[in-house]
PDB file of C-alpha atoms in Angstrom:
ATOM      1  CA  GLN A   7     117.036  75.996  79.316  1.00  0.00           C
ATOM      2  CA  LYS A   8     114.812  75.398  82.283  1.00  0.00           C
ATOM      3  CA  GLU A   9     111.983  77.806  82.439  1.00  0.00           C
ATOM      4  CA  VAL A  10     109.091  78.751  84.864  1.00  0.00           C
ATOM      5  CA  GLU A  11     106.366  80.764  83.263  1.00  0.00           C
ATOM      6  CA  GLN A  12     103.734  82.858  85.097  1.00  0.00           C
ATOM      7  CA  ASN A  13     101.019  85.429  83.740  1.00  0.00           C
ATOM      8  CA  SER A  14     102.476  88.844  84.779  1.00  0.00           C
ATOM      9  CA  GLY A  15      98.984  90.299  85.424  1.00  0.00           C
ATOM     10  CA  PRO A  16      97.943  92.436  87.129  1.00  0.00           C
ATOM     11  CA  LEU A  17      95.166  90.123  88.554  1.00  0.00           C
ATOM     12  CA  SER A  18      92.399  92.252  89.805  1.00  0.00           C
ATOM     13  CA  VAL A  19      90.439  90.491  92.487  1.00  0.00           C
ATOM     14  CA  PRO A  20      87.411  91.852  94.404  1.00  0.00           C
ATOM     15  CA  GLU A  21      87.902  91.729  98.120  1.00  0.00           C
ATOM     16  CA  GLY A  22      86.512  88.396  99.452  1.00  0.00           C
ATOM     17  CA  ALA A  23      86.822  86.588  96.108  1.00  0.00           C
ATOM     18  CA  ILE A  24      89.233  83.826  95.123  1.00  0.00           C
ATOM     19  CA  ALA A  25      92.445  84.716  93.487  1.00  0.00           C
ATOM     20  CA  SER A  26      93.865  81.943  91.231  1.00  0.00           C
ATOM     21  CA  LEU A  27      97.316  82.140  90.092  1.00  0.00           C
ATOM     22  CA  ASN A  28      99.082  79.626  87.524  1.00  0.00           C
ATOM     23  CA  CYS A  29     102.528  78.543  86.864  1.00  0.00           C
ATOM     24  CA  THR A  30     103.894  76.163  84.354  1.00  0.00           C
ATOM     25  CA  TYR A  31     107.404  74.581  84.392  1.00  0.00           C
ATOM     26  CA  SER A  32     109.595  73.010  81.597  1.00  0.00           C
ATOM     27  CA  ASP A  33     111.960  70.667  83.865  1.00  0.00           C
ATOM     28  CA  ARG A  34     109.800  67.475  83.715  1.00  0.00           C
ATOM     29  CA  GLY A  35     111.976  65.898  86.599  1.00  0.00           C
ATOM     30  CA  SER A  36     111.251  68.606  89.227  1.00  0.00           C
ATOM     31  CA  GLN A  37     109.862  67.360  92.338  1.00  0.00           C
ATOM     32  CA  SER A  38     109.754  70.497  94.581  1.00  0.00           C
ATOM     33  CA  PHE A  39     107.612  73.517  94.197  1.00  0.00           C
ATOM     34  CA  PHE A  40     107.312  76.822  96.053  1.00  0.00           C
ATOM     35  CA  TRP A  41     105.188  79.973  96.220  1.00  0.00           C
ATOM     36  CA  TYR A  42     106.599  83.240  97.352  1.00  0.00           C
ATOM     37  CA  ARG A  43     104.757  86.523  98.118  1.00  0.00           C
ATOM     38  CA  GLN A  44     106.734  89.638  97.499  1.00  0.00           C
ATOM     39  CA  TYR A  45     105.438  93.047  98.486  1.00  0.00           C
ATOM     40  CA  SER A  46     106.833  95.986  96.392  1.00  0.00           C
ATOM     41  CA  GLY A  47     110.310  96.777  97.520  1.00  0.00           C
ATOM     42  CA  LYS A  48     110.477  93.796  99.990  1.00  0.00           C
ATOM     43  CA  SER A  49     112.216  90.538  99.709  1.00  0.00           C
ATOM     44  CA  PRO A  50     110.314  87.175  98.827  1.00  0.00           C
ATOM     45  CA  GLU A  51     108.435  85.567 101.612  1.00  0.00           C
ATOM     46  CA  LEU A  52     107.566  81.875 101.462  1.00  0.00           C
ATOM     47  CA  ILE A  53     103.919  81.001 101.549  1.00  0.00           C
ATOM     48  CA  MET A  54     103.919  77.447 100.776  1.00  0.00           C
ATOM     49  CA  PHE A  55     105.931  74.402  99.254  1.00  0.00           C
ATOM     50  CA  ILE A  56     104.403  71.244  97.720  1.00  0.00           C
ATOM     51  CA  TYR A  57     105.995  68.149  96.745  1.00  0.00           C
ATOM     52  CA  SER A  58     103.099  65.675  95.817  1.00  0.00           C
ATOM     53  CA  ASN A  59     100.531  65.768  93.283  1.00  0.00           C
ATOM     54  CA  GLY A  60      97.229  67.122  94.306  1.00  0.00           C
ATOM     55  CA  ASP A  61      96.199  69.873  96.834  1.00  0.00           C
ATOM     56  CA  LYS A  62      97.898  71.242  99.917  1.00  0.00           C
ATOM     57  CA  GLU A  63      95.993  73.837 102.074  1.00  0.00           C
ATOM     58  CA  ASP A  64      97.283  76.226 104.637  1.00  0.00           C
ATOM     59  CA  GLY A  65      94.736  78.659 105.970  1.00  0.00           C
ATOM     60  CA  ARG A  66      93.463  80.828 103.029  1.00  0.00           C
ATOM     61  CA  PHE A  67      95.968  79.282 100.655  1.00  0.00           C
ATOM     62  CA  THR A  68      95.848  76.147  98.546  1.00  0.00           C
ATOM     63  CA  ALA A  69      98.669  74.914  96.278  1.00  0.00           C
ATOM     64  CA  GLN A  70      97.672  72.395  93.551  1.00  0.00           C
ATOM     65  CA  LEU A  71     100.270  70.350  92.014  1.00  0.00           C
ATOM     66  CA  ASN A  72      99.980  68.301  88.653  1.00  0.00           C
ATOM     67  CA  LYS A  73     103.385  66.961  87.493  1.00  0.00           C
ATOM     68  CA  ALA A  74     101.998  65.096  84.360  1.00  0.00           C
ATOM     69  CA  SER A  75     100.967  68.525  83.109  1.00  0.00           C
ATOM     70  CA  GLN A  76     103.926  70.314  84.659  1.00  0.00           C
ATOM     71  CA  TYR A  77     101.471  73.053  86.376  1.00  0.00           C
ATOM     72  CA  VAL A  78     101.339  74.321  89.762  1.00  0.00           C
ATOM     73  CA  SER A  79      98.839  76.786  91.110  1.00  0.00           C
ATOM     74  CA  LEU A  80      98.056  78.872  94.080  1.00  0.00           C
ATOM     75  CA  LEU A  81      94.504  79.771  95.187  1.00  0.00           C
ATOM     76  CA  ILE A  82      93.815  82.582  97.613  1.00  0.00           C
ATOM     77  CA  ARG A  83      90.454  82.337  99.248  1.00  0.00           C
ATOM     78  CA  ASP A  84      88.458  85.344 100.906  1.00  0.00           C
ATOM     79  CA  SER A  85      91.197  87.706  99.328  1.00  0.00           C
ATOM     80  CA  GLN A  86      92.174  90.740 101.522  1.00  0.00           C
ATOM     81  CA  PRO A  87      93.830  94.026 100.513  1.00  0.00           C
ATOM     82  CA  SER A  88      96.881  92.861 102.264  1.00  0.00           C
ATOM     83  CA  ASP A  89      96.947  90.100  99.717  1.00  0.00           C
ATOM     84  CA  SER A  90      98.012  92.653  97.088  1.00  0.00           C
ATOM     85  CA  ALA A  91     101.541  91.598  96.088  1.00  0.00           C
ATOM     86  CA  THR A  92     103.632  89.829  93.418  1.00  0.00           C
ATOM     87  CA  TYR A  93     103.354  85.957  93.850  1.00  0.00           C
ATOM     88  CA  LEU A  94     106.489  84.236  92.515  1.00  0.00           C
ATOM     89  CA  CYS A  95     106.428  80.490  91.708  1.00  0.00           C
ATOM     90  CA  ALA A  96     109.864  78.680  92.218  1.00  0.00           C
ATOM     91  CA  VAL A  97     110.867  75.159  91.014  1.00  0.00           C
ATOM     92  CA  ARG A  98     113.852  73.244  92.408  1.00  0.00           C
ATOM     93  CA  GLU A  99     115.936  72.055  89.455  1.00  0.00           C
ATOM     94  CA  SER A 100     116.083  68.311  89.251  1.00  0.00           C
ATOM     95  CA  THR A 101     119.412  67.933  87.905  1.00  0.00           C
ATOM     96  CA  ASP A 102     121.210  70.116  90.350  1.00  0.00           C
ATOM     97  CA  SER A 103     122.708  68.970  93.681  1.00  0.00           C
ATOM     98  CA  TRP A 104     122.918  72.490  95.129  1.00  0.00           C
ATOM     99  CA  GLY A 105     119.171  72.983  95.465  1.00  0.00           C
ATOM    100  CA  LYS A 106     119.006  75.587  92.907  1.00  0.00           C
ATOM    101  CA  PHE A 107     115.534  77.163  92.146  1.00  0.00           C
ATOM    102  CA  GLN A 108     114.325  78.490  88.886  1.00  0.00           C
ATOM    103  CA  PHE A 109     111.870  81.460  89.534  1.00  0.00           C
ATOM    104  CA  GLY A 110     109.056  83.009  87.441  1.00  0.00           C
ATOM    105  CA  ALA A 111     108.839  86.530  86.985  1.00  0.00           C
ATOM    106  CA  GLY A 112     105.614  86.530  89.123  1.00  0.00           C
ATOM    107  CA  THR A 113     102.123  87.504  88.978  1.00  0.00           C
ATOM    108  CA  GLN A 114     100.963  90.786  90.437  1.00  0.00           C
ATOM    109  CA  VAL A 115      97.826  90.471  92.275  1.00  0.00           C
ATOM    110  CA  VAL A 116      95.617  93.646  93.173  1.00  0.00           C
ATOM    111  CA  VAL A 117      92.691  93.056  95.606  1.00  0.00           C
ATOM    112  CA  THR A 118      90.216  95.826  95.362  1.00  0.00           C
ATOM    113  CA  PRO A 119      87.961  96.814  98.237  1.00  0.00           C
TER     114      PRO A 119
ATOM    115  CA  ASP B  93     113.564  86.036 114.823  1.00  0.00           C
ATOM    116  CA  ALA B  94     115.494  87.036 111.823  1.00  0.00           C
ATOM    117  CA  MET B  95     117.172  84.120 110.179  1.00  0.00           C
ATOM    118  CA  VAL B  96     118.797  86.095 107.369  1.00  0.00           C
ATOM    119  CA  ILE B  97     120.371  89.493 107.954  1.00  0.00           C
ATOM    120  CA  GLN B  98     121.430  91.701 105.301  1.00  0.00           C
ATOM    121  CA  ASN B  99     123.374  95.130 105.690  1.00  0.00           C
ATOM    122  CA  PRO B 100     123.039  97.828 104.418  1.00  0.00           C
ATOM    123  CA  ARG B 101     119.322  97.710 103.538  1.00  0.00           C
ATOM    124  CA  TYR B 102     120.094 100.505 101.052  1.00  0.00           C
ATOM    125  CA  GLN B 103     123.489 101.392  99.358  1.00  0.00           C
ATOM    126  CA  VAL B 104     124.314 104.054  97.164  1.00  0.00           C
ATOM    127  CA  THR B 105     127.440 103.986  95.264  1.00  0.00           C
ATOM    128  CA  GLN B 106     129.048 105.784  92.468  1.00  0.00           C
ATOM    129  CA  PHE B 107     129.703 104.393  88.999  1.00  0.00           C
ATOM    130  CA  GLY B 108     132.832 102.259  89.132  1.00  0.00           C
ATOM    131  CA  LYS B 109     133.333 102.436  92.822  1.00  0.00           C
ATOM    132  CA  PRO B 110     133.794  99.151  94.540  1.00  0.00           C
ATOM    133  CA  VAL B 111     130.996  98.100  96.892  1.00  0.00           C
ATOM    134  CA  THR B 112     130.526  95.161  99.358  1.00  0.00           C
ATOM    135  CA  LEU B 113     127.246  93.750 100.509  1.00  0.00           C
ATOM    136  CA  SER B 114     126.990  91.609 103.550  1.00  0.00           C
ATOM    137  CA  CYS B 115     124.734  88.762 104.664  1.00  0.00           C
ATOM    138  CA  SER B 116     124.563  86.725 107.882  1.00  0.00           C
ATOM    139  CA  GLN B 117     122.490  83.863 109.138  1.00  0.00           C
ATOM    140  CA  THR B 118     121.455  82.610 112.401  1.00  0.00           C
ATOM    141  CA  LEU B 119     120.527  78.991 111.152  1.00  0.00           C
ATOM    142  CA  ASN B 120     124.124  77.846 110.885  1.00  0.00           C
ATOM    143  CA  HIS B 121     123.068  76.382 107.586  1.00  0.00           C
ATOM    144  CA  ASN B 122     125.797  75.031 105.160  1.00  0.00           C
ATOM    145  CA  VAL B 123     124.107  76.539 102.197  1.00  0.00           C
ATOM    146  CA  MET B 124     123.886  80.241 101.163  1.00  0.00           C
ATOM    147  CA  TYR B 125     122.858  81.994  97.962  1.00  0.00           C
ATOM    148  CA  TRP B 126     123.156  85.441  96.440  1.00  0.00           C
ATOM    149  CA  TYR B 127     120.499  86.669  94.056  1.00  0.00           C
ATOM    150  CA  GLN B 128     120.127  89.635  91.766  1.00  0.00           C
ATOM    151  CA  GLN B 129     116.568  90.875  91.230  1.00  0.00           C
ATOM    152  CA  LYS B 130     115.666  93.792  89.107  1.00  0.00           C
ATOM    153  CA  SER B 131     112.318  95.457  88.786  1.00  0.00           C
ATOM    154  CA  SER B 132     109.409  93.087  87.601  1.00  0.00           C
ATOM    155  CA  GLN B 133     112.025  90.310  87.050  1.00  0.00           C
ATOM    156  CA  ALA B 134     112.556  86.891  88.717  1.00  0.00           C
ATOM    157  CA  PRO B 135     115.384  86.677  91.030  1.00  0.00           C
ATOM    158  CA  LYS B 136     118.692  85.769  89.391  1.00  0.00           C
ATOM    159  CA  LEU B 137     121.041  83.456  91.052  1.00  0.00           C
ATOM    160  CA  LEU B 138     124.553  84.836  91.027  1.00  0.00           C
ATOM    161  CA  PHE B 139     126.498  82.538  93.440  1.00  0.00           C
ATOM    162  CA  HIS B 140     125.808  79.669  95.864  1.00  0.00           C
ATOM    163  CA  TYR B 141     127.709  77.883  98.601  1.00  0.00           C
ATOM    164  CA  TYR B 142     127.765  74.667 100.160  1.00  0.00           C
ATOM    165  CA  ASP B 143     130.065  75.151 103.171  1.00  0.00           C
ATOM    166  CA  LYS B 144     133.043  77.015 101.750  1.00  0.00           C
ATOM    167  CA  ASP B 145     132.600  75.181  98.325  1.00  0.00           C
ATOM    168  CA  PHE B 146     131.691  78.014  95.929  1.00  0.00           C
ATOM    169  CA  ASN B 147     129.898  77.995  92.556  1.00  0.00           C
ATOM    170  CA  ASN B 148     129.113  80.881  90.481  1.00  0.00           C
ATOM    171  CA  GLU B 149     126.520  80.838  87.708  1.00  0.00           C
ATOM    172  CA  ALA B 150     127.795  80.708  84.033  1.00  0.00           C
ATOM    173  CA  ASP B 151     126.376  84.055  83.358  1.00  0.00           C
ATOM    174  CA  THR B 152     127.408  85.829  86.477  1.00  0.00           C
ATOM    175  CA  PRO B 153     129.424  88.766  85.401  1.00  0.00           C
ATOM    176  CA  ASP B 154     133.200  88.774  86.223  1.00  0.00           C
ATOM    177  CA  ASN B 155     132.600  92.233  87.879  1.00  0.00           C
ATOM    178  CA  PHE B 156     130.868  90.175  90.885  1.00  0.00           C
ATOM    179  CA  GLN B 157     132.714  88.191  93.420  1.00  0.00           C
ATOM    180  CA  SER B 158     131.873  86.481  96.624  1.00  0.00           C
ATOM    181  CA  ARG B 159     133.400  85.409  99.821  1.00  0.00           C
ATOM    182  CA  ARG B 160     132.254  83.253 102.756  1.00  0.00           C
ATOM    183  CA  PRO B 161     134.889  83.565 105.716  1.00  0.00           C
ATOM    184  CA  ASN B 162     132.644  81.324 107.841  1.00  0.00           C
ATOM    185  CA  THR B 163     129.234  79.530 108.027  1.00  0.00           C
ATOM    186  CA  SER B 164     127.437  82.551 109.183  1.00  0.00           C
ATOM    187  CA  PHE B 165     128.640  85.133 106.839  1.00  0.00           C
ATOM    188  CA  CYS B 166     128.816  85.797 103.238  1.00  0.00           C
ATOM    189  CA  PHE B 167     129.763  88.820 101.347  1.00  0.00           C
ATOM    190  CA  LEU B 168     129.009  89.964  97.581  1.00  0.00           C
ATOM    191  CA  ASP B 169     131.714  92.311  96.067  1.00  0.00           C
ATOM    192  CA  ILE B 170     130.824  94.282  93.161  1.00  0.00           C
ATOM    193  CA  ARG B 171     134.329  95.594  91.829  1.00  0.00           C
ATOM    194  CA  SER B 172     133.153  98.332  89.318  1.00  0.00           C
ATOM    195  CA  PRO B 173     129.328  98.785  89.630  1.00  0.00           C
ATOM    196  CA  GLY B 174     127.838  99.989  86.311  1.00  0.00           C
ATOM    197  CA  LEU B 175     124.421 101.485  86.006  1.00  0.00           C
ATOM    198  CA  GLY B 176     123.155  98.270  85.090  1.00  0.00           C
ATOM    199  CA  ASP B 177     123.984  96.781  88.419  1.00  0.00           C
ATOM    200  CA  ALA B 178     121.372  98.705  90.407  1.00  0.00           C
ATOM    201  CA  ALA B 179     118.964  96.048  91.592  1.00  0.00           C
ATOM    202  CA  MET B 180     117.990  94.290  94.737  1.00  0.00           C
ATOM    203  CA  TYR B 181     120.309  91.864  95.983  1.00  0.00           C
ATOM    204  CA  LEU B 182     119.095  89.064  98.104  1.00  0.00           C
ATOM    205  CA  CYS B 183     120.762  86.628 100.205  1.00  0.00           C
ATOM    206  CA  ALA B 184     119.057  83.260 100.988  1.00  0.00           C
ATOM    207  CA  THR B 185     119.630  80.092 102.856  1.00  0.00           C
ATOM    208  CA  ARG B 186     117.873  76.875 103.446  1.00  0.00           C
ATOM    209  CA  GLY B 187     115.126  76.092 105.973  1.00  0.00           C
ATOM    210  CA  THR B 188     115.316  73.854 108.885  1.00  0.00           C
ATOM    211  CA  PRO B 189     113.768  70.327 108.413  1.00  0.00           C
ATOM    212  CA  GLY B 190     110.341  71.387 110.024  1.00  0.00           C
ATOM    213  CA  GLN B 191     110.251  74.190 107.706  1.00  0.00           C
ATOM    214  CA  GLY B 192     110.866  72.238 104.460  1.00  0.00           C
ATOM    215  CA  PRO B 193     114.548  71.233 104.125  1.00  0.00           C
ATOM    216  CA  GLU B 194     114.533  72.337 100.424  1.00  0.00           C
ATOM    217  CA  THR B 195     112.975  75.767 101.027  1.00  0.00           C
ATOM    218  CA  GLN B 196     115.033  78.917 100.522  1.00  0.00           C
ATOM    219  CA  TYR B 197     114.454  81.770 103.049  1.00  0.00           C
ATOM    220  CA  PHE B 198     115.544  85.273 102.033  1.00  0.00           C
ATOM    221  CA  GLY B 199     116.889  88.125 103.851  1.00  0.00           C
ATOM    222  CA  PRO B 200     115.555  91.593 103.711  1.00  0.00           C
ATOM    223  CA  GLY B 201     117.641  92.438 100.667  1.00  0.00           C
ATOM    224  CA  THR B 202     119.917  95.380  99.848  1.00  0.00           C
ATOM    225  CA  ARG B 203     118.717  97.950  97.315  1.00  0.00           C
ATOM    226  CA  LEU B 204     121.733  99.135  95.542  1.00  0.00           C
ATOM    227  CA  LEU B 205     121.640 102.321  93.681  1.00  0.00           C
ATOM    228  CA  VAL B 206     124.433 103.382  91.119  1.00  0.00           C
ATOM    229  CA  LEU B 207     124.888 107.087  90.451  1.00  0.00           C
TER     230      LEU B 207
END
């Protein structure tokens, strides 16, 4: 059973601070990793994808990938109240030709003014 | 511009009364997915299509069926909804090459309530 694990939170972050979200996965052959943001009652919205080891930056967001450790993380710099949401980690299954994802249950982030 | 459109946004049905949820996409992509998401849980894949080739997950209940009459449209039928089927139903398709070809883009979802 392929699994994606995230701390459920809530992760409380002061406004302006850095939020650090972690995700581990069991499918050692996975090559593609995704972070989605989901506001309460809304659908997931893609924030970033990362395919290579190392860091990838997009605005205030940085994704970090370490395939050897089967670990992917998301940093949110200068956190804003609008960043308060649940963040889902998704991993493309390595053995599936359909492009299936395994999702974590998400980490709830609460940014406090 | 909306890429994945779902209707209705909210659906109320009665226990055991069949219901159909619809999804359309403007990207003309050959891949589409249906997910079920319950509160505080990960999205759970129910079905996926490559063109009209159809695959349902091993644990998708028989109560759920799906149809894809053409590239743009996809339907989710719940033949006899139970209270446990109340959830958000999400339709997704793939991104364009510039957006990351393996990404999945979700529609706004349909919130199903079973009374």
